Coordinates of C-alpha atoms and ligand atoms in Angstrom, one line a residue:
M1 CA 51.5 -190.7 -22.7
A2 CA 51.8 -194.3 -21.8
N3 CA 55.2 -195.7 -21.0
K4 CA 56.2 -198.5 -23.3
T5 CA 57.5 -201.5 -21.3
N6 CA 58.6 -203.5 -24.3
S7 CA 62.0 -204.7 -23.2
Q8 CA 63.3 -204.7 -26.7
A9 CA 62.6 -201.0 -27.1
L10 CA 64.2 -200.3 -23.8
Q11 CA 67.3 -202.2 -24.7
Q12 CA 67.5 -200.4 -28.0
E13 CA 67.2 -197.1 -26.2
A14 CA 70.0 -198.1 -23.8
N15 CA 72.3 -199.1 -26.6
P16 CA 70.9 -197.7 -29.8
T17 CA 73.2 -198.7 -32.7
A18 CA 76.4 -197.2 -31.4
L19 CA 74.8 -194.0 -30.1
S20 CA 76.5 -192.6 -27.0
I21 CA 74.3 -190.0 -25.5
P22 CA 77.1 -188.3 -23.4
Q23 CA 79.2 -188.1 -26.5
L24 CA 76.3 -186.6 -28.5
R25 CA 75.8 -184.0 -25.7
S26 CA 79.5 -183.0 -26.1
M27 CA 79.0 -182.6 -29.9
F28 CA 75.9 -180.3 -29.8
K29 CA 75.1 -177.0 -28.2
G30 CA 71.4 -177.8 -28.5
Q31 CA 69.6 -180.1 -26.2
V32 CA 70.2 -183.9 -26.7
I33 CA 67.2 -185.7 -25.2
S34 CA 66.9 -189.5 -24.6
S35 CA 64.8 -191.8 -22.6
G36 CA 65.0 -190.9 -18.9
H37 CA 65.5 -187.1 -19.6
S38 CA 62.9 -185.0 -17.9
D39 CA 61.8 -183.5 -21.2
Y40 CA 61.7 -186.8 -23.1
D41 CA 57.9 -187.4 -23.0
Q42 CA 57.1 -183.8 -23.9
A43 CA 59.7 -183.8 -26.7
R44 CA 58.3 -186.9 -28.3
T45 CA 54.7 -185.8 -28.1
V46 CA 53.2 -184.6 -31.4
F47 CA 49.9 -182.7 -32.2
Y48 CA 47.9 -185.8 -33.0
G49 CA 47.0 -188.3 -30.2
G50 CA 47.4 -192.0 -30.5
I51 CA 51.1 -191.6 -31.7
D52 CA 53.3 -193.0 -28.9
R53 CA 56.8 -193.4 -30.5
R54 CA 60.0 -193.7 -28.5
P55 CA 63.0 -192.3 -30.4
A56 CA 66.5 -193.2 -29.4
V57 CA 67.4 -189.6 -29.3
I58 CA 65.9 -186.2 -30.0
I59 CA 68.4 -183.5 -30.9
R60 CA 67.3 -179.9 -30.8
V61 CA 69.7 -178.4 -33.3
R62 CA 70.8 -174.7 -33.1
N63 CA 72.2 -174.1 -36.6
A64 CA 72.9 -175.5 -40.0
D65 CA 76.1 -177.1 -38.9
E66 CA 74.3 -179.0 -36.2
V67 CA 71.7 -180.0 -38.8
A68 CA 74.5 -181.4 -41.0
R69 CA 75.9 -183.3 -38.0
V70 CA 72.6 -185.0 -37.2
I71 CA 72.2 -185.9 -40.9
S72 CA 75.7 -187.5 -40.9
L73 CA 74.9 -189.3 -37.6
A74 CA 71.8 -190.8 -39.3
R75 CA 73.8 -191.9 -42.3
E76 CA 76.6 -193.4 -40.2
T77 CA 74.4 -195.3 -37.8
G78 CA 71.7 -196.3 -40.3
L79 CA 69.0 -195.2 -37.8
P80 CA 65.8 -193.8 -39.2
L81 CA 65.7 -190.0 -39.3
A82 CA 62.6 -187.9 -38.5
V83 CA 62.5 -184.2 -39.0
R84 CA 60.4 -182.0 -36.8
S85 CA 59.4 -178.4 -37.1
G86 CA 56.0 -177.7 -35.5
G87 CA 55.0 -181.4 -34.9
H88 CA 51.6 -181.2 -36.7
S89 CA 52.3 -184.0 -39.3
V90 CA 49.0 -185.9 -39.7
A91 CA 50.9 -189.2 -39.9
G92 CA 53.2 -188.3 -37.1
H93 CA 56.2 -188.5 -39.4
C94 CA 58.2 -186.1 -37.1
V95 CA 58.7 -188.8 -34.5
T96 CA 60.1 -192.3 -34.9
D97 CA 60.5 -195.4 -32.8
G98 CA 64.2 -196.2 -32.0
G99 CA 65.5 -193.5 -34.4
I100 CA 66.8 -190.0 -34.4
V101 CA 64.5 -186.9 -34.3
L102 CA 66.1 -183.8 -35.7
D103 CA 64.1 -181.2 -33.9
L104 CA 64.2 -177.6 -35.3
S105 CA 62.0 -176.0 -32.7
D106 CA 64.9 -174.1 -31.2
M107 CA 65.7 -172.5 -34.5
R108 CA 63.3 -169.6 -34.5
D109 CA 65.2 -166.5 -35.6
L110 CA 63.2 -164.1 -37.8
Q111 CA 64.8 -161.2 -39.7
I112 CA 62.3 -158.8 -41.2
D113 CA 63.3 -156.4 -43.9
I114 CA 60.5 -153.8 -43.5
E115 CA 61.5 -151.7 -46.5
G116 CA 62.1 -154.6 -48.9
Q117 CA 59.0 -156.5 -47.5
T118 CA 60.8 -159.8 -47.1
A119 CA 61.7 -162.0 -44.1
W120 CA 64.2 -164.7 -43.4
A121 CA 62.6 -167.1 -41.0
E122 CA 64.2 -170.1 -39.4
A123 CA 62.3 -173.4 -39.9
G124 CA 61.4 -173.9 -36.2
L125 CA 59.0 -171.0 -36.1
T126 CA 55.3 -171.5 -36.0
A127 CA 52.8 -169.8 -38.3
G128 CA 51.5 -167.8 -35.3
E129 CA 54.9 -166.6 -34.1
Y130 CA 55.9 -165.4 -37.6
T131 CA 52.5 -163.8 -38.1
T132 CA 52.5 -161.9 -34.8
A133 CA 56.1 -160.6 -35.4
A134 CA 55.4 -159.5 -39.0
A135 CA 52.1 -157.8 -38.0
A136 CA 54.1 -155.4 -35.7
H137 CA 55.1 -153.9 -39.0
G138 CA 51.7 -154.1 -40.7
L139 CA 53.0 -157.0 -42.8
A140 CA 52.0 -160.7 -43.4
T141 CA 52.8 -163.8 -45.3
G142 CA 49.9 -166.3 -45.6
F143 CA 50.2 -169.6 -43.7
G144 CA 47.4 -172.0 -42.7
D145 CA 44.4 -171.8 -40.4
T146 CA 46.1 -172.7 -37.2
G147 CA 48.8 -170.7 -35.4
S148 CA 50.7 -173.7 -33.8
V149 CA 51.5 -175.3 -37.1
G150 CA 55.2 -175.2 -38.0
I151 CA 56.2 -173.1 -41.0
G152 CA 58.6 -176.0 -41.9
G153 CA 56.1 -178.7 -42.8
L154 CA 53.4 -176.3 -43.9
T155 CA 55.6 -174.4 -46.4
L156 CA 57.2 -177.5 -47.9
G157 CA 53.8 -179.0 -48.7
G158 CA 52.3 -175.8 -50.2
G159 CA 50.5 -173.8 -47.5
V160 CA 46.7 -173.1 -47.9
G161 CA 45.4 -170.4 -45.6
Y162 CA 43.5 -167.2 -45.1
L163 CA 45.4 -165.2 -47.8
V164 CA 45.3 -168.0 -50.4
R165 CA 42.9 -166.3 -52.8
K166 CA 44.5 -162.9 -52.5
Y167 CA 48.2 -163.8 -52.4
G168 CA 48.4 -167.5 -53.3
L169 CA 49.9 -170.4 -51.4
T170 CA 52.7 -169.9 -48.9
I171 CA 55.1 -171.3 -51.5
D172 CA 54.0 -168.5 -53.9
D173 CA 55.6 -166.1 -51.4
L174 CA 58.7 -168.2 -51.0
L175 CA 61.7 -166.4 -52.5
A176 CA 64.6 -168.5 -51.3
A177 CA 65.6 -171.2 -48.8
D178 CA 68.7 -172.7 -47.3
I179 CA 68.7 -176.5 -47.2
V180 CA 71.1 -179.2 -45.8
T181 CA 71.2 -182.2 -48.2
A182 CA 71.6 -185.9 -47.4
E183 CA 75.3 -185.4 -48.1
G184 CA 75.4 -182.7 -45.4
Q185 CA 75.9 -179.9 -47.9
L186 CA 74.4 -176.5 -47.2
L187 CA 72.8 -175.2 -50.4
H188 CA 71.1 -171.9 -51.1
L189 CA 68.0 -172.2 -53.3
D190 CA 66.1 -169.7 -55.3
A191 CA 64.7 -169.3 -58.8
N192 CA 68.3 -169.0 -60.2
T193 CA 70.4 -171.1 -57.8
N194 CA 69.6 -174.8 -57.8
P195 CA 66.3 -174.2 -59.5
D196 CA 65.4 -177.9 -59.7
L197 CA 65.6 -178.2 -55.9
F198 CA 63.8 -174.9 -55.4
W199 CA 61.0 -176.2 -57.6
A200 CA 60.8 -179.5 -55.7
I201 CA 60.7 -178.1 -52.2
R202 CA 57.7 -176.0 -53.1
G203 CA 55.2 -178.8 -52.5
G204 CA 57.5 -181.9 -52.4
G205 CA 57.6 -181.9 -48.6
G206 CA 60.6 -183.0 -46.6
N207 CA 61.9 -185.4 -49.2
F208 CA 65.0 -183.4 -50.3
G209 CA 66.8 -182.3 -47.3
V210 CA 66.4 -180.2 -44.1
V211 CA 65.4 -176.6 -44.7
T212 CA 67.1 -174.4 -42.1
R213 CA 65.5 -171.1 -43.1
F214 CA 63.0 -169.7 -45.6
Q215 CA 62.9 -166.3 -47.2
F216 CA 59.3 -165.1 -47.7
R217 CA 57.7 -162.1 -49.4
L218 CA 55.6 -160.0 -47.1
H219 CA 52.5 -158.1 -48.0
K220 CA 50.9 -155.1 -46.5
V221 CA 48.1 -156.6 -44.4
D222 CA 47.1 -154.5 -41.4
S223 CA 43.5 -154.8 -40.2
V224 CA 41.3 -157.3 -41.9
F225 CA 37.5 -157.9 -41.8
G226 CA 37.1 -161.4 -40.6
G227 CA 36.5 -164.0 -37.9
M228 CA 34.0 -166.7 -37.1
L229 CA 30.4 -166.9 -38.3
F230 CA 28.2 -169.7 -37.0
L231 CA 25.2 -170.6 -39.2
P232 CA 22.8 -173.5 -39.0
A233 CA 23.9 -176.3 -41.4
T234 CA 21.3 -177.3 -43.9
A235 CA 21.9 -178.6 -47.5
D236 CA 20.8 -175.1 -48.6
T237 CA 23.1 -173.1 -46.3
I238 CA 26.1 -175.3 -47.1
A239 CA 25.7 -175.2 -50.9
S240 CA 24.9 -171.5 -50.9
F241 CA 27.9 -170.7 -48.6
M242 CA 30.3 -172.4 -51.0
E243 CA 28.7 -170.7 -54.0
L244 CA 29.2 -167.3 -52.4
A245 CA 32.7 -168.2 -51.3
E246 CA 33.7 -169.2 -54.8
A247 CA 32.2 -166.2 -56.4
A248 CA 33.6 -163.7 -53.9
P249 CA 36.5 -161.4 -54.9
D250 CA 40.1 -162.7 -54.2
E251 CA 40.3 -160.5 -51.1
L252 CA 38.0 -163.0 -49.3
S253 CA 39.3 -166.5 -48.3
A254 CA 36.6 -168.6 -46.6
I255 CA 36.6 -171.9 -44.8
A256 CA 33.4 -173.7 -43.9
N257 CA 33.6 -176.3 -41.1
V258 CA 30.4 -178.3 -41.0
M259 CA 30.3 -180.0 -37.6
P260 CA 28.1 -180.5 -34.5
A261 CA 28.1 -177.3 -32.4
P262 CA 30.6 -177.6 -29.6
P263 CA 29.3 -176.6 -26.1
M264 CA 30.9 -173.2 -26.3
P265 CA 29.5 -170.6 -24.0
F266 CA 28.8 -168.1 -26.8
L267 CA 26.6 -170.7 -28.7
P268 CA 23.0 -171.0 -27.4
A269 CA 22.5 -174.4 -25.6
E270 CA 19.7 -175.5 -28.0
Y271 CA 22.3 -175.7 -30.8
H272 CA 24.9 -177.8 -28.9
G273 CA 25.4 -181.0 -30.7
K274 CA 23.4 -179.9 -33.8
L275 CA 25.1 -179.5 -37.1
I276 CA 26.3 -176.0 -37.8
I277 CA 28.6 -174.2 -40.2
M278 CA 31.5 -172.8 -38.3
A279 CA 32.9 -170.5 -40.9
M280 CA 36.2 -168.7 -40.9
L281 CA 36.2 -165.6 -43.1
V282 CA 39.1 -163.2 -43.8
Y283 CA 38.6 -160.2 -46.1
T284 CA 41.9 -158.5 -46.8
G285 CA 41.2 -155.0 -47.9
D286 CA 39.0 -152.0 -47.2
V287 CA 36.9 -152.8 -44.1
G288 CA 33.7 -151.2 -45.4
E289 CA 34.0 -153.3 -48.6
G290 CA 34.7 -156.4 -46.5
E291 CA 31.4 -155.8 -44.6
R292 CA 29.6 -155.5 -47.9
I293 CA 31.1 -158.7 -49.3
I294 CA 30.3 -160.7 -46.1
K295 CA 26.7 -159.4 -45.9
P296 CA 25.3 -162.2 -48.1
F297 CA 27.0 -164.9 -45.9
R298 CA 25.3 -163.4 -42.9
A299 CA 22.0 -163.4 -44.7
L300 CA 22.1 -167.2 -45.5
A301 CA 20.2 -167.8 -42.2
T302 CA 19.9 -166.1 -38.9
P303 CA 23.5 -166.5 -37.5
I304 CA 23.8 -168.5 -34.4
A305 CA 26.8 -166.3 -33.5
D306 CA 28.6 -163.6 -35.5
M307 CA 32.1 -162.7 -34.5
V308 CA 33.1 -161.2 -37.9
K309 CA 34.6 -157.8 -37.3
P310 CA 37.6 -155.6 -38.1
M311 CA 40.6 -157.2 -36.5
Q312 CA 44.4 -157.2 -36.6
Y313 CA 45.4 -160.1 -38.8
P314 CA 47.1 -162.2 -36.0
E315 CA 43.8 -162.3 -34.1
I316 CA 42.7 -164.9 -36.6
Y317 CA 45.0 -167.3 -34.7
P318 CA 43.4 -167.4 -31.2
P319 CA 45.3 -169.0 -28.3
E320 CA 45.3 -172.8 -28.4
Q321 CA 45.2 -175.5 -25.8
G322 CA 48.7 -177.0 -25.7
D323 CA 47.5 -180.3 -24.3
Y324 CA 44.9 -180.9 -27.0
H325 CA 45.9 -184.2 -28.8
P326 CA 42.9 -185.6 -30.7
I327 CA 43.1 -189.0 -32.4
A328 CA 41.7 -188.6 -35.9
A329 CA 40.7 -190.6 -38.9
S330 CA 40.8 -188.2 -41.8
R331 CA 40.8 -188.0 -45.6
T332 CA 41.7 -185.1 -47.9
M333 CA 40.5 -184.5 -51.4
F334 CA 39.5 -181.9 -53.9
I335 CA 36.0 -181.6 -55.4
D336 CA 34.6 -179.5 -58.2
R337 CA 31.3 -178.3 -56.8
I338 CA 29.0 -178.5 -53.8
D339 CA 25.4 -178.6 -54.9
H340 CA 22.4 -179.4 -52.8
S341 CA 22.8 -183.1 -53.2
V342 CA 26.5 -183.1 -52.2
A343 CA 25.6 -181.0 -49.2
E344 CA 22.9 -183.6 -48.3
T345 CA 25.6 -186.3 -48.4
I346 CA 27.8 -184.3 -46.1
I347 CA 25.0 -183.9 -43.6
S348 CA 24.0 -187.5 -43.6
Y349 CA 27.5 -188.8 -43.1
L350 CA 28.2 -186.3 -40.3
Q351 CA 25.0 -187.4 -38.6
A352 CA 25.9 -191.0 -38.9
S353 CA 29.4 -190.7 -37.4
T354 CA 29.9 -192.3 -33.9
G355 CA 33.1 -190.2 -33.3
M356 CA 33.2 -187.7 -30.4
M357 CA 33.4 -185.1 -33.2
A358 CA 32.9 -185.4 -37.0
V359 CA 33.8 -182.5 -39.3
T360 CA 33.8 -181.7 -42.9
Q361 CA 36.1 -178.8 -43.8
L362 CA 35.4 -177.0 -47.1
R363 CA 37.9 -174.5 -48.5
A364 CA 37.1 -172.4 -51.6
L365 CA 40.3 -172.1 -53.7
G366 CA 40.9 -170.1 -56.9
G367 CA 42.1 -166.5 -57.0
A368 CA 45.9 -165.9 -56.9
M369 CA 46.7 -169.5 -56.2
A370 CA 45.1 -170.5 -59.5
R371 CA 47.0 -168.0 -61.6
V372 CA 50.4 -169.7 -61.0
P373 CA 51.2 -172.2 -63.8
V374 CA 50.5 -175.8 -62.8
D375 CA 54.2 -176.8 -63.4
A376 CA 55.8 -173.8 -61.7
T377 CA 56.0 -175.7 -58.4
A378 CA 55.7 -179.2 -57.1
F379 CA 52.2 -178.3 -55.8
A380 CA 50.2 -179.0 -58.9
H381 CA 46.6 -178.5 -57.9
R382 CA 46.3 -174.9 -59.1
K383 CA 43.0 -175.6 -60.9
S384 CA 41.3 -177.4 -58.1
H385 CA 38.1 -175.6 -56.9
I386 CA 37.4 -176.8 -53.4
M387 CA 39.5 -178.6 -50.9
V388 CA 37.7 -181.0 -48.6
N389 CA 38.9 -182.6 -45.4
V390 CA 36.7 -185.1 -43.6
A391 CA 37.6 -186.2 -40.2
A392 CA 36.3 -188.1 -37.2
L393 CA 37.9 -187.4 -33.8
Y394 CA 37.7 -190.2 -31.3
E395 CA 39.1 -191.1 -27.9
R396 CA 39.8 -194.9 -27.8
P397 CA 42.5 -196.2 -30.2
E398 CA 40.5 -199.5 -30.5
E399 CA 37.8 -197.7 -32.3
K400 CA 40.2 -196.9 -35.2
A401 CA 38.7 -199.4 -37.7
I402 CA 35.1 -198.0 -37.3
H403 CA 36.2 -194.4 -37.9
E404 CA 38.6 -195.3 -40.8
A405 CA 35.7 -197.2 -42.5
W406 CA 33.5 -194.1 -42.0
V407 CA 36.0 -191.7 -43.6
T408 CA 36.8 -194.1 -46.4
D409 CA 33.1 -194.4 -47.3
F410 CA 32.4 -190.7 -46.9
A411 CA 35.3 -189.7 -49.1
K412 CA 34.1 -192.2 -51.8
A413 CA 30.6 -190.7 -51.6
L414 CA 32.0 -187.2 -52.2
E415 CA 34.4 -188.2 -55.1
Q416 CA 33.9 -186.2 -58.3
D417 CA 36.3 -185.6 -61.2
D418 CA 39.3 -184.1 -59.4
H419 CA 41.2 -187.1 -57.9
G420 CA 44.0 -185.0 -56.5
A421 CA 45.2 -184.9 -52.9
Y422 CA 46.9 -182.1 -50.8
V423 CA 50.1 -183.7 -49.4
N424 CA 50.0 -181.7 -46.1
F425 CA 46.7 -183.3 -45.1
L426 CA 47.6 -186.9 -46.0
G427 CA 48.0 -189.3 -43.1
E428 CA 49.0 -193.0 -43.6
D429 CA 46.9 -193.0 -46.8
G430 CA 49.2 -195.2 -48.9
E431 CA 51.2 -194.8 -52.0
A432 CA 48.2 -194.2 -54.4
R433 CA 47.3 -191.0 -52.5
I434 CA 50.9 -189.8 -52.5
R435 CA 50.8 -190.3 -56.2
A436 CA 47.5 -188.3 -56.3
A437 CA 49.3 -185.4 -54.6
Y438 CA 51.8 -185.3 -57.5
P439 CA 49.8 -185.7 -60.7
G440 CA 50.9 -185.7 -64.3
G441 CA 54.6 -185.1 -64.9
T442 CA 55.2 -183.8 -61.3
W443 CA 55.8 -187.3 -59.9
D444 CA 58.5 -188.2 -62.4
R445 CA 60.2 -184.9 -62.1
L446 CA 60.2 -185.1 -58.3
R447 CA 61.7 -188.6 -58.5
E448 CA 64.5 -187.3 -60.7
V449 CA 65.3 -184.5 -58.3
K450 CA 65.1 -187.0 -55.4
A451 CA 67.6 -189.3 -57.2
R452 CA 70.0 -186.3 -57.6
Y453 CA 69.9 -185.1 -54.0
D454 CA 68.9 -188.1 -51.9
P455 CA 69.6 -191.3 -53.9
D456 CA 69.6 -193.5 -50.8
N457 CA 66.3 -192.1 -49.6
L458 CA 67.7 -191.0 -46.2
F459 CA 64.7 -188.6 -45.9
R460 CA 62.0 -191.2 -46.1
L461 CA 59.9 -190.5 -43.0
N462 CA 57.5 -188.3 -44.9
Q463 CA 55.0 -188.7 -47.8
N464 CA 57.7 -190.5 -49.6
I465 CA 58.9 -189.9 -53.1
P466 CA 61.2 -192.7 -54.0
P467 CA 64.3 -191.7 -56.0
A468 CA 64.1 -192.5 -59.7
N469 CA 67.0 -195.0 -59.4
G470 CA 64.6 -197.2 -57.5
K471 CA 65.9 -197.1 -53.8
Ligands
FAD11 C1 45.4 -178.6 -36.6 C2 46.0 -178.5 -38.0 C3 45.7 -177.5 -38.9 C4 46.2 -177.4 -40.1 N1 45.9 -176.4 -41.0 C5 46.5 -176.3 -42.2 C6 46.1 -175.3 -43.1 O1 45.3 -174.4 -42.8 N2 46.7 -175.2 -44.3 C7 47.7 -176.1 -44.6 O2 48.3 -175.9 -45.7 N3 48.0 -177.1 -43.8 C8 47.4 -177.2 -42.6 N4 47.8 -178.3 -41.8 C9 48.6 -179.3 -42.3 C10 50.1 -179.0 -42.0 O3 50.5 -178.0 -43.0 C11 51.0 -180.2 -42.1 O4 50.6 -181.1 -41.1 C12 52.4 -179.8 -41.9 O5 53.2 -180.9 -42.3 C13 52.7 -179.5 -40.5 O6 54.0 -178.9 -40.4 P1 54.8 -178.9 -39.0 O7 56.1 -178.3 -39.2 O8 53.9 -178.4 -37.9 O9 54.8 -180.5 -38.8 P2 56.0 -181.5 -38.5 O10 55.3 -182.7 -38.1 O11 57.1 -181.0 -37.7 O12 56.6 -181.7 -40.0 C14 55.9 -182.5 -40.9 C15 56.9 -183.1 -41.9 O13 57.4 -182.0 -42.7 C16 58.8 -182.2 -43.0 N5 59.5 -181.1 -42.4 C17 59.1 -180.2 -41.5 N6 60.0 -179.2 -41.4 C18 61.0 -179.5 -42.2 C19 62.2 -178.8 -42.6 N7 62.6 -177.7 -42.0 N8 63.0 -179.4 -43.5 C20 62.6 -180.5 -44.1 N9 61.5 -181.2 -43.8 C21 60.7 -180.7 -42.9 C22 59.2 -183.5 -42.3 O14 59.0 -184.5 -43.3 C23 58.1 -183.7 -41.3 O15 57.9 -185.0 -40.9 C24 47.2 -178.4 -40.5 C25 47.5 -179.4 -39.7 C26 47.0 -179.5 -38.4 C27 47.3 -180.6 -37.5

């Protein structure tokens, strides 16, 4: 990551509004990291590349008391406060220039009640860590498609993953949470205790306080039938894949990534760079039945590679490259259907991209997620059919305008009647798209809750919901 030589920034780091780093070190058991510390560059690096922010201080809190102390530090100094769990925010909201980063990554305790099938998980755990630990007992809670994503951000936005059709969103398994508010108060939330706030954190993101731990329901998920299936991408295979995925029983959750084939050793060289469907399939249930349900997907075309097999659930999260930090231009949306002509649009836009990689991710929704009433949680897209993410990955920041224009046009070409957005995949998309994440009465209700618990908008480095009082 490039070192910023801007003297103003350095000055601010040397004397950030009354922050004394030695004093902070004496106040916290957890690590206090500022510029010059050997961990500083690693601690300010986030998943996405092209984000090079220099916070005044990063505090790796150890417990709820320390969370409250960081919050009061932000209030007293007036410095911007970023909250970080797994660091995968698309907009890089978990790091801030000249401000304070409250880093939860050292809070990773996990207490599993095997009999009761519940778990208390601290907010610094990743989806992969939780999933591996729960699988040791044949249990699982559904998170997303990537193991390194933090359970903090993912859960607070909703959580759409490989168990979404069988068990719903991650928030549909959220039983309770502990949160530290802008006033520094530690509150317990569940359906009966502070129900307004419990409703708001199930989709409303980090707007309402810092969640220190979540209590999740666990399901019996042992081996699943799943993995990657590589098919040639044509308008027919894309449209038929999505038709099958939507018609499949709830036990199957499917994601189709339409993209140029990467030069992976298990993909024949003649496909490298050609458009393929890289599908991720997870059937949660009887393995033989899974094989039967997945058969028609395999029959859509001769598979380029077929890695679908019985597996332990955590195998769905393969090891990741820690130093992979792509720069991305992306848009997220919902659409109602993918017919032949929509599939043709997808192909022609992907072929036209000049990014080093262009991808369209299609997720069939429905199932258990759709059976929860729309107003039961702040995530209100229960009736949406297909989630679409389009992205161009690129190397040189100066190409930004080209790829942003491409995703904007592409998303416009795909637009149908569902104008919603999933908050967890929003980048710097602007206020209208935040509003689209909270349709109908959800927006007003969230603004009321925000006014009650964070009237000064202390928690504003997020997809921000301004308090109803107007601050
Ligand atoms: C590679 C990749 C794959 C993804 N796949 C999926 C997927 O399959 N399904 C899905 O639903 N989403 C997915 N996402 C989106 C992901 O859910 C969001 O980016 C999410 O915000 C990341 O959470 P995090 O804790 O890793 O990120 P962070 O950047 O640490 O947090 C994001 C924001 O959440 C808030 N926050 C985080 N923790 C807390 C907390 N404890 N208390 C209060 N606020 C908090 C803060 O506002 C913070 O800025 C993916 C993202 C990436 C980059």
